[in-house]
mmCIF file with all atom_site columns, C-alpha atoms in Angstrom:
data_model
loop_
_atom_site.group_PDB
_atom_site.id
_atom_site.type_symbol
_atom_site.label_atom_id
_atom_site.label_alt_id
_atom_site.label_comp_id
_atom_site.label_asym_id
_atom_site.label_entity_id
_atom_site.label_seq_id
_atom_site.pdbx_PDB_ins_code
_atom_site.Cartn_x
_atom_site.Cartn_y
_atom_site.Cartn_z
_atom_site.occupancy
_atom_site.B_iso_or_equiv
_atom_site.pdbx_formal_charge
_atom_site.auth_seq_id
_atom_site.auth_comp_id
_atom_site.auth_asym_id
_atom_site.auth_atom_id
_atom_site.pdbx_PDB_model_num
ATOM 1   C CA . MET A 1 1   ? 3.767  6.037   -10.881 1.00 55.00 ? 20  MET A CA 1
ATOM 2   C CA . ALA A 1 2   ? 7.376  4.695   -10.857 1.00 74.00 ? 21  ALA A CA 1
ATOM 3   C CA . HIS A 1 3   ? 9.129  6.569   -8.150  1.00 93.00 ? 22  HIS A CA 1
ATOM 4   C CA . PRO A 1 4   ? 8.063  7.887   -4.490  1.00 96.00 ? 23  PRO A CA 1
ATOM 5   C CA . TYR A 1 5   ? 9.144  11.445  -5.801  1.00 97.00 ? 24  TYR A CA 1
ATOM 6   C CA . HIS A 1 6   ? 6.235  11.317  -8.389  1.00 97.00 ? 25  HIS A CA 1
ATOM 7   C CA . HIS A 1 7   ? 3.863  10.014  -5.709  1.00 98.00 ? 26  HIS A CA 1
ATOM 8   C CA . ALA A 1 8   ? 5.038  12.882  -3.540  1.00 98.00 ? 27  ALA A CA 1
ATOM 9   C CA . LEU A 1 9   ? 4.427  15.458  -6.326  1.00 98.00 ? 28  LEU A CA 1
ATOM 10  C CA . SER A 1 10  ? 0.833  14.092  -6.643  1.00 97.00 ? 29  SER A CA 1
ATOM 11  C CA . SER A 1 11  ? 0.514  14.476  -2.798  1.00 98.00 ? 30  SER A CA 1
ATOM 12  C CA . VAL A 1 12  ? 1.562  18.261  -3.355  1.00 98.00 ? 31  VAL A CA 1
ATOM 13  C CA . ASN A 1 13  ? -1.209 18.792  -5.794  1.00 98.00 ? 32  ASN A CA 1
ATOM 14  C CA . ASN A 1 14  ? -3.725 17.116  -3.705  1.00 98.00 ? 33  ASN A CA 1
ATOM 15  C CA . TRP A 1 15  ? -2.924 18.688  -0.222  1.00 98.00 ? 34  TRP A CA 1
ATOM 16  C CA . GLY A 1 16  ? -0.400 21.403  -0.685  1.00 98.00 ? 35  GLY A CA 1
ATOM 17  C CA . GLY A 1 17  ? 3.123  21.411  0.977   1.00 98.00 ? 36  GLY A CA 1
ATOM 18  C CA . THR A 1 18  ? 6.372  20.319  -0.483  1.00 98.00 ? 37  THR A CA 1
ATOM 19  C CA . VAL A 1 19  ? 7.537  17.068  -1.947  1.00 98.00 ? 38  VAL A CA 1
ATOM 20  C CA . GLU A 1 20  ? 9.750  16.459  1.287   1.00 98.00 ? 39  GLU A CA 1
ATOM 21  C CA . ASP A 1 21  ? 6.526  16.643  3.319   1.00 98.00 ? 40  ASP A CA 1
ATOM 22  C CA . TYR A 1 22  ? 5.492  13.375  1.721   1.00 98.00 ? 41  TYR A CA 1
ATOM 23  C CA . LEU A 1 23  ? 8.605  11.780  0.455   1.00 98.00 ? 42  LEU A CA 1
ATOM 24  C CA . ALA A 1 24  ? 9.253  9.647   3.720   1.00 98.00 ? 43  ALA A CA 1
ATOM 25  C CA . ILE A 1 25  ? 5.770  7.913   3.420   1.00 98.00 ? 44  ILE A CA 1
ATOM 26  C CA . HIS A 1 26  ? 5.909  7.250   -0.259  1.00 98.00 ? 45  HIS A CA 1
ATOM 27  C CA . SER A 1 27  ? 9.440  6.018   0.153   1.00 98.00 ? 46  SER A CA 1
ATOM 28  C CA . TRP A 1 28  ? 8.265  3.573   2.940   1.00 98.00 ? 47  TRP A CA 1
ATOM 29  C CA . PHE A 1 29  ? 5.631  2.074   0.606   1.00 97.00 ? 48  PHE A CA 1
ATOM 30  C CA . ASP A 1 30  ? 8.176  1.394   -2.105  1.00 96.00 ? 49  ASP A CA 1
ATOM 31  C CA . ALA A 1 31  ? 11.123 0.269   0.179   1.00 96.00 ? 50  ALA A CA 1
ATOM 32  C CA . SER A 1 32  ? 10.173 -3.343  -0.584  1.00 94.00 ? 51  SER A CA 1
ATOM 33  C CA . LYS A 1 33  ? 11.760 -2.799  -4.081  1.00 93.00 ? 52  LYS A CA 1
ATOM 34  C CA . GLU A 1 34  ? 14.946 -3.790  -2.164  1.00 93.00 ? 53  GLU A CA 1
ATOM 35  C CA . ILE A 1 35  ? 13.489 -7.256  -1.964  1.00 93.00 ? 54  ILE A CA 1
ATOM 36  C CA . THR A 1 36  ? 11.989 -7.381  -5.545  1.00 91.00 ? 55  THR A CA 1
ATOM 37  C CA . ALA A 1 37  ? 12.388 -4.936  -8.090  1.00 87.00 ? 56  ALA A CA 1
ATOM 38  C CA . ASP A 1 38  ? 9.207  -5.681  -9.888  1.00 91.00 ? 57  ASP A CA 1
ATOM 39  C CA . PHE A 1 39  ? 5.458  -5.163  -9.140  1.00 92.00 ? 58  PHE A CA 1
ATOM 40  C CA . ARG A 1 40  ? 5.578  -8.156  -6.787  1.00 91.00 ? 59  ARG A CA 1
ATOM 41  C CA . HIS A 1 41  ? 7.201  -5.938  -4.306  1.00 94.00 ? 60  HIS A CA 1
ATOM 42  C CA . ARG A 1 42  ? 3.715  -4.289  -3.772  1.00 95.00 ? 61  ARG A CA 1
ATOM 43  C CA . ALA A 1 43  ? 2.474  -7.429  -2.031  1.00 95.00 ? 62  ALA A CA 1
ATOM 44  C CA . LEU A 1 44  ? 4.187  -6.317  1.105   1.00 95.00 ? 63  LEU A CA 1
ATOM 45  C CA . ARG A 1 45  ? 2.584  -2.895  1.806   1.00 97.00 ? 64  ARG A CA 1
ATOM 46  C CA . HIS A 1 46  ? 0.167  -1.952  -1.007  1.00 97.00 ? 65  HIS A CA 1
ATOM 47  C CA . HIS A 1 47  ? -3.039 -3.106  0.704   1.00 97.00 ? 66  HIS A CA 1
ATOM 48  C CA . ALA A 1 48  ? -5.484 -1.827  3.483   1.00 98.00 ? 67  ALA A CA 1
ATOM 49  C CA . GLU A 1 49  ? -3.140 -3.172  6.239   1.00 97.00 ? 68  GLU A CA 1
ATOM 50  C CA . GLY A 1 50  ? 0.018  -1.388  4.722   1.00 98.00 ? 69  GLY A CA 1
ATOM 51  C CA . VAL A 1 51  ? -2.002 1.953   4.721   1.00 98.00 ? 70  VAL A CA 1
ATOM 52  C CA . PHE A 1 52  ? -2.855 1.299   8.595   1.00 98.00 ? 71  PHE A CA 1
ATOM 53  C CA . MET A 1 53  ? 1.001  0.195   9.080   1.00 98.00 ? 72  MET A CA 1
ATOM 54  C CA . ALA A 1 54  ? 2.032  3.541   7.655   1.00 98.00 ? 73  ALA A CA 1
ATOM 55  C CA . GLU A 1 55  ? -0.098 5.255   9.995   1.00 97.00 ? 74  GLU A CA 1
ATOM 56  C CA . THR A 1 56  ? 1.353  3.304   13.068  1.00 97.00 ? 75  THR A CA 1
ATOM 57  C CA . ILE A 1 57  ? 4.880  4.188   11.803  1.00 98.00 ? 76  ILE A CA 1
ATOM 58  C CA . PHE A 1 58  ? 4.388  7.913   10.784  1.00 98.00 ? 77  PHE A CA 1
ATOM 59  C CA . GLY A 1 59  ? 1.722  8.742   13.080  1.00 98.00 ? 78  GLY A CA 1
ATOM 60  C CA . PRO A 1 60  ? -2.048 9.330   12.555  1.00 98.00 ? 79  PRO A CA 1
ATOM 61  C CA . THR A 1 61  ? -1.414 12.912  10.964  1.00 98.00 ? 80  THR A CA 1
ATOM 62  C CA . ILE A 1 62  ? 1.402  14.664  9.347   1.00 98.00 ? 81  ILE A CA 1
ATOM 63  C CA . THR A 1 63  ? 1.973  18.389  9.519   1.00 98.00 ? 82  THR A CA 1
ATOM 64  C CA . LEU A 1 64  ? 3.049  19.933  6.178   1.00 98.00 ? 83  LEU A CA 1
ATOM 65  C CA . SER A 1 65  ? 5.537  22.679  5.996   1.00 98.00 ? 84  SER A CA 1
ATOM 66  C CA . THR A 1 66  ? 2.620  25.067  5.524   1.00 98.00 ? 85  THR A CA 1
ATOM 67  C CA . GLY A 1 67  ? 1.275  24.133  8.930   1.00 98.00 ? 86  GLY A CA 1
ATOM 68  C CA . ARG A 1 68  ? -1.846 22.235  7.326   1.00 98.00 ? 87  ARG A CA 1
ATOM 69  C CA . VAL A 1 69  ? -2.453 18.860  9.210   1.00 98.00 ? 88  VAL A CA 1
ATOM 70  C CA . ILE A 1 70  ? -3.621 15.968  7.159   1.00 98.00 ? 89  ILE A CA 1
ATOM 71  C CA . PRO A 1 71  ? -4.248 12.184  7.933   1.00 98.00 ? 90  PRO A CA 1
ATOM 72  C CA . THR A 1 72  ? -1.352 9.836   7.188   1.00 98.00 ? 91  THR A CA 1
ATOM 73  C CA . ARG A 1 73  ? -4.048 7.562   5.845   1.00 98.00 ? 92  ARG A CA 1
ATOM 74  C CA . TRP A 1 74  ? -4.659 9.872   3.021   1.00 98.00 ? 93  TRP A CA 1
ATOM 75  C CA . VAL A 1 75  ? -1.321 9.777   1.925   1.00 98.00 ? 94  VAL A CA 1
ATOM 76  C CA . GLY A 1 76  ? -1.063 5.979   1.940   1.00 98.00 ? 95  GLY A CA 1
ATOM 77  C CA . GLU A 1 77  ? -4.496 5.355   0.328   1.00 98.00 ? 96  GLU A CA 1
ATOM 78  C CA . GLN A 1 78  ? -3.342 7.774   -2.401  1.00 98.00 ? 97  GLN A CA 1
ATOM 79  C CA . HIS A 1 79  ? -0.089 5.812   -3.033  1.00 98.00 ? 98  HIS A CA 1
ATOM 80  C CA . VAL A 1 80  ? -1.876 2.554   -3.355  1.00 98.00 ? 99  VAL A CA 1
ATOM 81  C CA . ARG A 1 81  ? -4.748 3.875   -5.546  1.00 98.00 ? 100 ARG A CA 1
ATOM 82  C CA . GLU A 1 82  ? -2.241 5.374   -7.809  1.00 97.00 ? 101 GLU A CA 1
ATOM 83  C CA . ASP A 1 83  ? -0.407 2.085   -8.287  1.00 96.00 ? 102 ASP A CA 1
ATOM 84  C CA . LEU A 1 84  ? -3.228 -0.380  -8.221  1.00 96.00 ? 103 LEU A CA 1
ATOM 85  C CA . GLY A 1 85  ? -6.386 1.667   -9.026  1.00 96.00 ? 104 GLY A CA 1
ATOM 86  C CA . PHE A 1 86  ? -7.925 0.544   -5.753  1.00 97.00 ? 105 PHE A CA 1
ATOM 87  C CA . ILE A 1 87  ? -7.053 -0.617  -2.268  1.00 98.00 ? 106 ILE A CA 1
ATOM 88  C CA . PRO A 1 88  ? -6.987 -4.261  -1.945  1.00 98.00 ? 107 PRO A CA 1
ATOM 89  C CA . SER A 1 89  ? -6.900 -6.335  1.119   1.00 97.00 ? 108 SER A CA 1
ATOM 90  C CA . PHE A 1 90  ? -3.812 -8.538  2.090   1.00 95.00 ? 109 PHE A CA 1
ATOM 91  C CA . VAL A 1 91  ? -6.138 -11.436 1.500   1.00 96.00 ? 110 VAL A CA 1
ATOM 92  C CA . ASP A 1 92  ? -6.513 -10.233 -2.361  1.00 96.00 ? 111 ASP A CA 1
ATOM 93  C CA . TRP A 1 93  ? -2.716 -10.621 -2.633  1.00 94.00 ? 112 TRP A CA 1
ATOM 94  C CA . VAL A 1 94  ? -2.555 -13.952 -0.717  1.00 93.00 ? 113 VAL A CA 1
ATOM 95  C CA . ARG A 1 95  ? -5.164 -15.458 -3.057  1.00 94.00 ? 114 ARG A CA 1
ATOM 96  C CA . SER A 1 96  ? -2.851 -15.027 -6.045  1.00 90.00 ? 115 SER A CA 1
ATOM 97  C CA . ILE A 1 97  ? -0.018 -16.784 -4.388  1.00 88.00 ? 116 ILE A CA 1
ATOM 98  C CA . ARG A 1 98  ? 0.341  -20.413 -5.800  1.00 90.00 ? 117 ARG A CA 1
ATOM 99  C CA . PRO A 1 99  ? 0.952  -22.671 -2.962  1.00 88.00 ? 118 PRO A CA 1
ATOM 100 C CA . GLN A 1 100 ? 4.256  -24.698 -3.143  1.00 88.00 ? 119 GLN A CA 1
ATOM 101 C CA . PRO A 1 101 ? 5.140  -27.937 -1.229  1.00 88.00 ? 120 PRO A CA 1
ATOM 102 C CA . TRP A 1 102 ? 7.843  -26.255 0.793   1.00 87.00 ? 121 TRP A CA 1
ATOM 103 C CA . MET A 1 103 ? 5.403  -23.611 2.037   1.00 84.00 ? 122 MET A CA 1
ATOM 104 C CA . GLY A 1 104 ? 3.578  -26.285 4.266   1.00 84.00 ? 123 GLY A CA 1
ATOM 105 C CA . ARG A 1 105 ? 6.397  -28.560 5.140   1.00 81.00 ? 124 ARG A CA 1
ATOM 106 C CA . ALA A 1 106 ? 6.838  -27.964 8.781   1.00 78.00 ? 125 ALA A CA 1
ATOM 107 C CA . GLN A 1 107 ? 7.640  -30.348 11.625  1.00 75.00 ? 126 GLN A CA 1
ATOM 108 C CA . PRO A 1 108 ? 5.432  -30.128 14.712  1.00 76.00 ? 127 PRO A CA 1
ATOM 109 C CA . LEU A 1 109 ? 7.091  -27.774 17.207  1.00 73.00 ? 128 LEU A CA 1
ATOM 110 C CA . HIS A 1 110 ? 6.987  -30.252 19.975  1.00 72.00 ? 129 HIS A CA 1
ATOM 111 C CA . LYS A 1 111 ? 9.096  -32.656 18.040  1.00 68.00 ? 130 LYS A CA 1
ATOM 112 C CA . GLN A 1 112 ? 11.766 -29.969 17.349  1.00 67.00 ? 131 GLN A CA 1
ATOM 113 C CA . LEU A 1 113 ? 11.991 -29.134 21.098  1.00 69.00 ? 132 LEU A CA 1
ATOM 114 C CA . ASP A 1 114 ? 11.708 -32.430 22.802  1.00 62.00 ? 133 ASP A CA 1
ATOM 115 C CA . PRO A 1 115 ? 15.296 -34.275 22.664  1.00 63.00 ? 134 PRO A CA 1
ATOM 116 C CA . ILE A 1 116 ? 13.551 -37.547 23.280  1.00 65.00 ? 135 ILE A CA 1
ATOM 117 C CA . ALA A 1 117 ? 11.165 -37.144 20.403  1.00 57.00 ? 136 ALA A CA 1
ATOM 118 C CA . ALA A 1 118 ? 13.855 -35.611 18.103  1.00 55.00 ? 137 ALA A CA 1
ATOM 119 C CA . PRO A 1 119 ? 17.112 -37.080 19.016  1.00 58.00 ? 138 PRO A CA 1
ATOM 120 C CA . GLY A 1 120 ? 20.196 -35.005 18.051  1.00 57.00 ? 139 GLY A CA 1
ATOM 121 C CA . VAL A 1 121 ? 18.380 -31.659 18.315  1.00 52.00 ? 140 VAL A CA 1
#
């Protein structure tokens, strides 16, 4: 699946309604393409937490134009499965990140906030 529209067509095949009934949810999952336009964008929302986040944003259910009510989670799970073949956890994504030195380079917060411990701050 390359575009939210195609995911929405798949949703119509699964549960009825129209493409417009689903497009906002599928577009939300793929909005991270604004940050990186390759498959890595999926690390932000294509996981179990992303599915639950969609439910928080769009509500626990959506009402289709036909009047049918379906769980938002079904739509999110469908999207992730179509792109990845399964629903990973966020930890599955994090395990694949190669740590870099800059990622752990932080000053203790008390040194940043204490003008005596960190002159010139």
